[in-house]
Short mmCIF file of C-alpha atoms in Angstrom, two decimals:
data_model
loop_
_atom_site.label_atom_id
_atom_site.label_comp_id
_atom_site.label_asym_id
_atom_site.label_seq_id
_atom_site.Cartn_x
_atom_site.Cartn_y
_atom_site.Cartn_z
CA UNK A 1 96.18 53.97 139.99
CA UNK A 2 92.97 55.18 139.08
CA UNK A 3 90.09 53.53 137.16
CA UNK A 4 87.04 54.97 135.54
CA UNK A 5 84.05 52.92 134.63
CA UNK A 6 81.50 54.30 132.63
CA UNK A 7 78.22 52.35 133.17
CA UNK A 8 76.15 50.77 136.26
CA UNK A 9 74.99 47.83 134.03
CA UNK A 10 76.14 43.94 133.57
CA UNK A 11 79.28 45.14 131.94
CA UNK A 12 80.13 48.13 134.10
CA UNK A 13 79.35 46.56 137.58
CA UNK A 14 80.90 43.42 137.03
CA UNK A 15 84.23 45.10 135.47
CA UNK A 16 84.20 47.64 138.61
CA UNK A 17 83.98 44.73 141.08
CA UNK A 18 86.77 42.86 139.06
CA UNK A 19 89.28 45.67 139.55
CA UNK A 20 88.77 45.84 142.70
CA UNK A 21 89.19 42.62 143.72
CA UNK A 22 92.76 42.35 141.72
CA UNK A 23 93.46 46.31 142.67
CA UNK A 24 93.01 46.80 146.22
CA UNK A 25 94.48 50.04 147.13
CA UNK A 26 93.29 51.45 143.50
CA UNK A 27 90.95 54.15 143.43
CA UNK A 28 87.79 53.23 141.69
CA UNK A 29 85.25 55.45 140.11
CA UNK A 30 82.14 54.67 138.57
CA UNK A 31 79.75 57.26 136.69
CA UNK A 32 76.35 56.22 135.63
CA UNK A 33 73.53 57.90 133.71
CA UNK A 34 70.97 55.68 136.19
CA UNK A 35 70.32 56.73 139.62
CA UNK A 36 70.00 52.77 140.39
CA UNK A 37 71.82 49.64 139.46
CA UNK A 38 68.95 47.03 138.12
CA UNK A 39 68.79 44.03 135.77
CA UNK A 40 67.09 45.30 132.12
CA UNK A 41 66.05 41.86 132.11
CA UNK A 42 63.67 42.29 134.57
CA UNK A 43 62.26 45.14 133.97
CA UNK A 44 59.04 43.36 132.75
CA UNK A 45 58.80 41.58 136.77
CA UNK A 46 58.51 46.16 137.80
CA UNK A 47 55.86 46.44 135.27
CA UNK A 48 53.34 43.54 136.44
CA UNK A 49 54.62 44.45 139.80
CA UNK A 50 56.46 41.15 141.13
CA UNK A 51 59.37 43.24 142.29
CA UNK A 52 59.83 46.58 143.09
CA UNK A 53 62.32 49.20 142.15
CA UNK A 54 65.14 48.23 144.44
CA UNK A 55 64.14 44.24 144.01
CA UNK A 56 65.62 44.38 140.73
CA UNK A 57 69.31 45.49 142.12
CA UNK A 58 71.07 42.49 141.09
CA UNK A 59 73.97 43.64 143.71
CA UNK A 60 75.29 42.69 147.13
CA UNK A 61 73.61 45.08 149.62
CA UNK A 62 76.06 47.81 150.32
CA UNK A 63 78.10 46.98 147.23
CA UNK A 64 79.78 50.39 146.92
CA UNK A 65 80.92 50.42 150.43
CA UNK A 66 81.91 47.01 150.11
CA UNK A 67 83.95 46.86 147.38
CA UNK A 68 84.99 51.07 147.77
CA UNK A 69 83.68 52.44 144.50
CA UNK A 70 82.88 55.74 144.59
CA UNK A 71 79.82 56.22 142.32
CA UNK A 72 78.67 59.67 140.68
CA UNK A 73 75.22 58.63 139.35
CA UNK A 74 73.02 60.62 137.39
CA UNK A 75 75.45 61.69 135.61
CA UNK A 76 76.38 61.36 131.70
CA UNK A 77 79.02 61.37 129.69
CA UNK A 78 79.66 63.71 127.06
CA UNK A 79 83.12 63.31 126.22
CA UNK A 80 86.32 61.57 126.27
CA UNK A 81 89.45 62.58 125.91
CA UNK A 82 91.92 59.67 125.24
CA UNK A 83 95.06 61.03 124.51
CA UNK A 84 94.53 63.39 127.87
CA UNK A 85 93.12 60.19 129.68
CA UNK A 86 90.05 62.32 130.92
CA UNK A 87 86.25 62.29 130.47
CA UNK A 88 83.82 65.18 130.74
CA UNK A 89 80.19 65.07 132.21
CA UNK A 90 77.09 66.47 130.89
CA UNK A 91 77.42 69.24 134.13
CA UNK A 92 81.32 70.20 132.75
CA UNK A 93 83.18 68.58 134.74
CA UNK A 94 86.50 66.55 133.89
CA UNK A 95 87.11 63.69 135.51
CA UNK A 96 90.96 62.09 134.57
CA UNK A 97 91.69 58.60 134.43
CA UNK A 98 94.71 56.32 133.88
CA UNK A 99 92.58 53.27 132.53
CA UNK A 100 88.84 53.66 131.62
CA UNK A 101 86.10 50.62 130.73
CA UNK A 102 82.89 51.86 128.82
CA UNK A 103 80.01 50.12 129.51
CA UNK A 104 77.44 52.29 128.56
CA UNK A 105 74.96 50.21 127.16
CA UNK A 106 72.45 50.84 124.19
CA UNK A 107 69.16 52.61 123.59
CA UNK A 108 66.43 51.56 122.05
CA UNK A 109 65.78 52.51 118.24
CA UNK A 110 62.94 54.37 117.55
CA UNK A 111 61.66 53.39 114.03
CA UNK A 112 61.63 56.30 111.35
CA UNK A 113 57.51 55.80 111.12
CA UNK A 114 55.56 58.64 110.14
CA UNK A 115 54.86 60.95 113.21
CA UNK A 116 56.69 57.90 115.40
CA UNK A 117 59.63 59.99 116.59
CA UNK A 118 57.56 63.38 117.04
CA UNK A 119 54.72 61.72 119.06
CA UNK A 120 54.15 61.68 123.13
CA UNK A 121 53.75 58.66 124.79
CA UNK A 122 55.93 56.46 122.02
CA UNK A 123 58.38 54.61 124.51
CA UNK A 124 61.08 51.81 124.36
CA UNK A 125 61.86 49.39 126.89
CA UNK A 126 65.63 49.45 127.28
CA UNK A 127 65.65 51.38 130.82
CA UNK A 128 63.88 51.74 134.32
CA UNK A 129 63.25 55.38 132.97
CA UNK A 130 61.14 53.48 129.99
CA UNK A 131 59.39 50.80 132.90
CA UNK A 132 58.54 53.65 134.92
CA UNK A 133 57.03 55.79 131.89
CA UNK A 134 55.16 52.70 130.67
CA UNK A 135 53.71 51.70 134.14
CA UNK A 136 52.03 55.10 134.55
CA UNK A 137 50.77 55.67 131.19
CA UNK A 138 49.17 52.14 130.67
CA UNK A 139 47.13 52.80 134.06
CA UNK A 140 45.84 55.37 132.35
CA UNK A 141 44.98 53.97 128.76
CA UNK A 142 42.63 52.06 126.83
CA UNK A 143 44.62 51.14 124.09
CA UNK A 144 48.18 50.35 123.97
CA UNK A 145 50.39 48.78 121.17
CA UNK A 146 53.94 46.93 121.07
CA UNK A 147 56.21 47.26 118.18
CA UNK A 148 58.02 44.44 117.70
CA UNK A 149 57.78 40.53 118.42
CA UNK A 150 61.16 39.84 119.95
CA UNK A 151 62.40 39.09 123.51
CA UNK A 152 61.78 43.16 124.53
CA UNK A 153 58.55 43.08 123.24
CA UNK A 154 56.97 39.52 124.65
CA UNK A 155 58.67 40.93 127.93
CA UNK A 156 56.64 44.14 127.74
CA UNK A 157 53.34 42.58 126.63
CA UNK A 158 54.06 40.26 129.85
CA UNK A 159 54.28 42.87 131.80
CA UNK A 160 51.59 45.03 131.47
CA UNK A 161 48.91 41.92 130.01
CA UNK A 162 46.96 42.25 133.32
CA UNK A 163 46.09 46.13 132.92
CA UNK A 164 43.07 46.66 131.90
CA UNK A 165 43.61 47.76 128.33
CA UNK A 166 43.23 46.67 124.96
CA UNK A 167 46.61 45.18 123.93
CA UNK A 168 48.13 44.75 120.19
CA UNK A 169 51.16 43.14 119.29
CA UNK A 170 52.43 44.02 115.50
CA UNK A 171 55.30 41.88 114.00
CA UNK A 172 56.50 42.00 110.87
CA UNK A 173 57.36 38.38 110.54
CA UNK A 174 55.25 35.52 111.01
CA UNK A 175 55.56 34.81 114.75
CA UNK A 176 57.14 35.69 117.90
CA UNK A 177 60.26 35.34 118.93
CA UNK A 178 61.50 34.56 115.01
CA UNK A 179 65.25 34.26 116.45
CA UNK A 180 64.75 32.18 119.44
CA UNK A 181 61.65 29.55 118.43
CA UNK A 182 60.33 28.04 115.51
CA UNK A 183 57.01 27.93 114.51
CA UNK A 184 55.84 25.02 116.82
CA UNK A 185 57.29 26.64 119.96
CA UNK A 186 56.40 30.51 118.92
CA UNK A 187 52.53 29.29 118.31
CA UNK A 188 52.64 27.91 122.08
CA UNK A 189 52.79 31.36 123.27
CA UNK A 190 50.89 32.48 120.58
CA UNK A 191 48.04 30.73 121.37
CA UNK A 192 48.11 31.82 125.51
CA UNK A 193 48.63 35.38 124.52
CA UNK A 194 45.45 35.15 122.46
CA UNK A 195 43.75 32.85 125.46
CA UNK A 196 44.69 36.35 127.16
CA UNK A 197 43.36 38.82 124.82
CA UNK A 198 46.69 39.92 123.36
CA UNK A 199 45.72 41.23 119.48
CA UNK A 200 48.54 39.58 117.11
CA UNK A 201 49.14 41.08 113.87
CA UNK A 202 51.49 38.80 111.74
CA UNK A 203 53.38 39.33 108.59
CA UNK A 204 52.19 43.47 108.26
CA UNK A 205 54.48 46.96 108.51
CA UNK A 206 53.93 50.00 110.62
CA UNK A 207 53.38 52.56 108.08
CA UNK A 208 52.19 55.52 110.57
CA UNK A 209 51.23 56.62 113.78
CA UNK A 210 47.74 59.04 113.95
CA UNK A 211 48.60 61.47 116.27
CA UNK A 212 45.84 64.77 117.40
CA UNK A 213 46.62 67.99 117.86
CA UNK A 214 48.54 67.93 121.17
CA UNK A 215 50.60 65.27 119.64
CA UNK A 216 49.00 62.08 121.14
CA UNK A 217 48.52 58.68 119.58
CA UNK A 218 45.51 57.61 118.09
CA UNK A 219 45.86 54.75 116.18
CA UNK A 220 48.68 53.25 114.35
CA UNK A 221 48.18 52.47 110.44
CA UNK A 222 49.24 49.60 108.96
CA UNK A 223 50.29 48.79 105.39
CA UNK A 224 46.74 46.66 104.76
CA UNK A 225 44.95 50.21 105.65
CA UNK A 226 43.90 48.56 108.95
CA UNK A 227 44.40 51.38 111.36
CA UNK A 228 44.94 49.87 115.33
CA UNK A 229 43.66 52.07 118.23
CA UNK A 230 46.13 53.18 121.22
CA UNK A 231 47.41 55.55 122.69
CA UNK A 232 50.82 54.54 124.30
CA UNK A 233 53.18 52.92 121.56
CA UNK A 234 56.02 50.44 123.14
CA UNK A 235 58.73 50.44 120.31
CA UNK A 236 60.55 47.37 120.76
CA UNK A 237 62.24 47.25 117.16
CA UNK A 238 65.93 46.53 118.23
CA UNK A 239 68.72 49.18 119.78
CA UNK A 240 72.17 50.75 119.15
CA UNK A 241 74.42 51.52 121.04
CA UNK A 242 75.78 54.19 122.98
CA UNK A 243 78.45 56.17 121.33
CA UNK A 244 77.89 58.86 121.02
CA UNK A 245 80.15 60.31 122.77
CA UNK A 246 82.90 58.74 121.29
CA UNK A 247 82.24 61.02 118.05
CA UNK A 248 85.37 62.68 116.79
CA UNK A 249 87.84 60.71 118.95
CA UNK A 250 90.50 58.10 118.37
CA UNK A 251 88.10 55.60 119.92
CA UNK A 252 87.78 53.43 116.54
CA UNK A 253 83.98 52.23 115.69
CA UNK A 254 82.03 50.78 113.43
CA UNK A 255 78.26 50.05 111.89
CA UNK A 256 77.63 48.42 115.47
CA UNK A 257 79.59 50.24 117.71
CA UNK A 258 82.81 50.48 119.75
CA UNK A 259 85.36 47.65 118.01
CA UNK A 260 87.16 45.72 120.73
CA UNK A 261 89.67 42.70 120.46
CA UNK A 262 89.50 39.82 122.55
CA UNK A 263 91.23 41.56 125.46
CA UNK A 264 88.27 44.04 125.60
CA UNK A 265 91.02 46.78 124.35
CA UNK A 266 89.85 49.72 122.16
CA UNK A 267 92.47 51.05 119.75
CA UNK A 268 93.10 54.01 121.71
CA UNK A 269 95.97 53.62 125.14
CA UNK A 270 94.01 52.48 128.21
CA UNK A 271 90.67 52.42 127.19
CA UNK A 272 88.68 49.30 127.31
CA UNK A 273 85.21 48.51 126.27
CA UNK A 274 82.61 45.70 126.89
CA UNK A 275 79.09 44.69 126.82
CA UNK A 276 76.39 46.62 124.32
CA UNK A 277 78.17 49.21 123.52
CA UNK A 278 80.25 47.17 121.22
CA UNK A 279 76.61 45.79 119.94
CA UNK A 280 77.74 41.99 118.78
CA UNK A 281 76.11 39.82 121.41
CA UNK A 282 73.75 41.79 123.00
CA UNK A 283 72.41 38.83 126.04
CA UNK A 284 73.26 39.51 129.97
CA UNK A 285 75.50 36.33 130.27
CA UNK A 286 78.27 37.87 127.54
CA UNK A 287 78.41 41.85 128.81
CA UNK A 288 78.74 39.87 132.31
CA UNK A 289 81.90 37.47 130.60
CA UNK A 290 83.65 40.98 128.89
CA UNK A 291 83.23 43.05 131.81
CA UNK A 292 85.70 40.49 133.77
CA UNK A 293 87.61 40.27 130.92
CA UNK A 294 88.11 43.61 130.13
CA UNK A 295 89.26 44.29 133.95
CA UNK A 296 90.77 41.66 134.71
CA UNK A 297 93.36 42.88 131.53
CA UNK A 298 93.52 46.39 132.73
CA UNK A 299 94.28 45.05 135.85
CA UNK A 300 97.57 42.79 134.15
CA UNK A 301 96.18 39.49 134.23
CA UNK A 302 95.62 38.86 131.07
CA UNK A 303 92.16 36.76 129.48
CA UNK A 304 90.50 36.78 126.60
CA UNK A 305 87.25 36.83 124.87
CA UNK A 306 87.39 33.22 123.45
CA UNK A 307 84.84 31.11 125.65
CA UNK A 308 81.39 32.40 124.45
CA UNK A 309 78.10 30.60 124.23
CA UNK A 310 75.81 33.71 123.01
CA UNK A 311 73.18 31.71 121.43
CA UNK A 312 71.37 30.47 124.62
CA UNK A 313 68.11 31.90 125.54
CA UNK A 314 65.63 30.74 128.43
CA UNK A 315 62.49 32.73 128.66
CA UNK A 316 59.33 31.49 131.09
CA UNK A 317 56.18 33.92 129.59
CA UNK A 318 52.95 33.19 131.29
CA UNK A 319 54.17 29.99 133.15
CA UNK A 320 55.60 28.51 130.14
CA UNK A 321 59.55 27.79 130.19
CA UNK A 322 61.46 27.05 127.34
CA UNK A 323 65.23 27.32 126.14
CA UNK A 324 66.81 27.74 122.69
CA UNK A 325 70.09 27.26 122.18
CA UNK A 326 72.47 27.67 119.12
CA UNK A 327 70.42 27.57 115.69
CA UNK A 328 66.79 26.40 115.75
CA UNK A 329 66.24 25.42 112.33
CA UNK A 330 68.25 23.36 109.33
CA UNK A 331 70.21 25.87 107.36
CA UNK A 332 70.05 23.14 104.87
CA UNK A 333 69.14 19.96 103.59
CA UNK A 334 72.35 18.71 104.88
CA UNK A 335 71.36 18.95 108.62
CA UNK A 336 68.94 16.55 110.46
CA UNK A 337 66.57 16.70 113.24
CA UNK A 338 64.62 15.43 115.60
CA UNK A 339 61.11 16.45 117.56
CA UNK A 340 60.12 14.95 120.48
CA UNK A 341 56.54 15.69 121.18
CA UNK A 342 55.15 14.68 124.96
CA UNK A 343 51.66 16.56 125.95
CA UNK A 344 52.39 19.90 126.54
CA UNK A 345 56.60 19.28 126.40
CA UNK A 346 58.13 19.45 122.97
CA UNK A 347 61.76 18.96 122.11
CA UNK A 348 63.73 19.26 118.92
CA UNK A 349 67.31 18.74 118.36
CA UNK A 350 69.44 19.77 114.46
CA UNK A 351 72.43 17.89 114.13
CA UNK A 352 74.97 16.70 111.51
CA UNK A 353 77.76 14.01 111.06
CA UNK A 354 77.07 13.34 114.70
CA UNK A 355 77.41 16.86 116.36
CA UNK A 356 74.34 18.55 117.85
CA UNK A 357 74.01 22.22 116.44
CA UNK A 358 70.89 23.25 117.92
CA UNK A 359 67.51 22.76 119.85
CA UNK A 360 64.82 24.41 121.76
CA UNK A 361 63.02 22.66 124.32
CA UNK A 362 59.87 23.68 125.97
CA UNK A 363 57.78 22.92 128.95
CA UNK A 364 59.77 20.30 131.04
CA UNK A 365 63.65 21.60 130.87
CA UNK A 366 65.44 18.65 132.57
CA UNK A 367 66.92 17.58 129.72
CA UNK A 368 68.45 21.56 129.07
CA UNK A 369 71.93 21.57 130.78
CA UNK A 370 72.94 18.44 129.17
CA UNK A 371 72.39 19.77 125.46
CA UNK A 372 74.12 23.36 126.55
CA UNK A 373 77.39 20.93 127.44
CA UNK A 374 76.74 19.28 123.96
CA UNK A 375 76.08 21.89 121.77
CA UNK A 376 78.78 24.03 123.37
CA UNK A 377 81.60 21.94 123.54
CA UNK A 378 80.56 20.55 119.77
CA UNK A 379 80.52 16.60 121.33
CA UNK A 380 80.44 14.10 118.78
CA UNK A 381 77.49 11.86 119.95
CA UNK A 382 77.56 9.44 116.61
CA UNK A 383 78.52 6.87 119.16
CA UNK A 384 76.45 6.53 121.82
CA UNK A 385 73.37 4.24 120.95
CA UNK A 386 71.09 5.46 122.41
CA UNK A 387 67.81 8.14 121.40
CA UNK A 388 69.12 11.78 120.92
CA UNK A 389 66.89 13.06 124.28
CA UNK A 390 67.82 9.88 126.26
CA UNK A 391 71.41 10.56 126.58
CA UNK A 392 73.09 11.78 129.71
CA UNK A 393 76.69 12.93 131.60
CA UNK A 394 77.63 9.35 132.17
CA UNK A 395 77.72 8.43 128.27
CA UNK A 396 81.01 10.02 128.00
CA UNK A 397 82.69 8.42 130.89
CA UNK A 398 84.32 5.00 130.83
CA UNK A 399 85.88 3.35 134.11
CA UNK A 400 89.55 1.71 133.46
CA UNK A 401 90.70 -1.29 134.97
CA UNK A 402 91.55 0.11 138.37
CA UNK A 403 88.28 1.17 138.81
CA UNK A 404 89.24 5.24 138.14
CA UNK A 405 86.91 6.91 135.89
CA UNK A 406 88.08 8.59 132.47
CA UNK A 407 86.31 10.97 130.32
#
């Protein structure tokens, strides 16, 4: 048997390590765009320099000896071929396969702003191609904005907030983080992003980059006329995913990319898919979850998709933890909730007819795995009497007569 996987990623790794272990005379191959396996989720830690190119390898050492993967890296691919069960590489050659997994990620989107896409130094931060790019052209700037407020863009500004460089932020909404935080916990990092001489811009729209002769930012103008200085641009306005080179096959997509059923099956014989490239949960935790899945049913043990808890999101920005999980404000009148408010801690649960729906809690976390076990496993708390934030593992446990405990 032979397996392809397409991707060195959470998906792609994780799949390739699956197969192996339920496949061990199989011959594994894995192609990769990258030249190195490393978490996108710390690509901010390169930037300000905590870890170094091969600190953010998030694999065993050796792990393509150890688990006998042959890997072509820097390598793409340009084609596939289902009904021959082959692939084809961006240097020609074919590569068969009896059962493939795509992995292959997303790229980041590029905003159709005036002289955006044209421009030099206009960069996302999806890759260690992009970190790399962005460490050595903020050493040599004075001005540099981010585009975009979410979780890639807080990430970048942390990252490169020690340079010495003027720094802007511009979000169209009116904070940061608008799908993980509400207003009180956004303005927390707000305020120590302003305490560090970060240059917010709330509630206003790119409307062009200035660019010279040679093709270089100047300034980026905003929709007020306000025109702010730099001369690297970090886009960090969302992504899509790689497809591609799926164009023109029987590998069925849609609006968001490759569709996949809860077996991690395409529509087309013997090719699976999982992680971004199917663009629905786009978080670490999930392409990690459908790469098993995905091999695990190549391999003929079957699983499925049907355990997912996508809406949990821990972040620590300049020394300040805090988690978010499920939604993080009332989608109506019909909802309830509670803030806790302790010095510099703040919880905040939503809940209704006694099940918890949401909450973000910032500063001390203690209280975080308890509410993921809530929230997740939609636990009717209407009966314990105690406070909301005050209840823990042992209110669901009751001890019968011979002493033997029950949940």
């Amino acid at each position: 048997m032979r397996y392809v996987v397409v991707g060195a990623s959470a998906a792609g790794i994780n799949g390739a390590r699956t197969l192996r272990e339920y496949n061990k005379d199989a011959e594994i191959i894995l192609v990769s765009k990258d030249e190195n396996v490393y978490s996108r989720c710390i690509l901010h830690h390169y930037l300000d320099g905590r870890r170094t190119v091969e600190d953010l390898d998030f694999t065993p050492r050796e792990f393509f000896d150890k688990y006998n993967i042959k890997w072509i890296k820097g390598k793409e691919v340009i084609g596939i071929n289902p009904e021959g069960h082959s692939i084809t590489l961006d240097d020609g050659e074919e590569i068969k396969y009896e059962k493939i997994l795509l992995a292959t990620g997303a790229y980041s989107f590029i905003p159709p702003i005036e002289n955006l896409r044209e421009a030099n130094n206009v960069v996302g931060l999806r890759d260690l191609d992009d970190a790399l790019k962005i460490k050595d052209i903020a050493q040599k700037v004075k001005n540099v904005v981010v585009l975009g407020g979410g979780l890639v863009g807080i990430d970048a500004i942390a990252g490169i907030i020690d340079y010495d460089i003027n720094l802007s932020l511009i979000e169209m909404g009116d904070r940061i983080l608008p799908l993980q935080l509400d207003k009180h916990a956004a303005n927390r990092y707000e305020k120590l992003l302003e305490d560090r001489g970060v240059n917010l811009k709330f509630g206003v729209k790119a409307e062009k980059l200035i660019i010279d002769e040679n093709k270089n930012p100047v300034a980026i103008k905003l929709n007020t006329g306000e025109e702010v200085p730099c001369e690297l641009v970090i886009a960090c306005t969302g992504v899509r995913s790689n497809i591609k080179f799926l164009e023109g096959t029987s590998v069925a997509c849609d609006k968001f990319g490759v569709i996949i059923n809860e077996k991690g099956e395409t529509d087309a014989k013997d090719v699976y898919a999982a992680g971004d490239i199917s663009g629905r949960n786009p978080i670490w935790p999930t392409a990690v979850k459908e790469g098993i899945i995905a091999a695990s049913n190549m391999s003929g043990k079957v699983a499925f998709m049907n355990d997912f808890f996508g809406s949990k999101n821990t972040m620590n920005f300049l020394g300040l933890p805090t988690m978010s999980l499920g939604i993080i404000n009332k989608p109506d009148d019909s909802y309830e909730e509670v803030i806790d408010k302790n010095g510099d801690d703040y919880k905040k649960i939503i809940y209704k007819d006694g099940c918890i729906y949401g909450a973000i809690i910032q500063g001390d976390l203690s209280y975080a795995g308890v509410l993921t076990q809530l929230i997740k496993e939609n636990i009717n708390v209407s009966k314990v009497k105690k406070p909301l934030f005050d209840i823990d593992y042992s209110d669901f446990f009751n001890i019968k007569e011979n002493l033997e405990f029950v949940y």
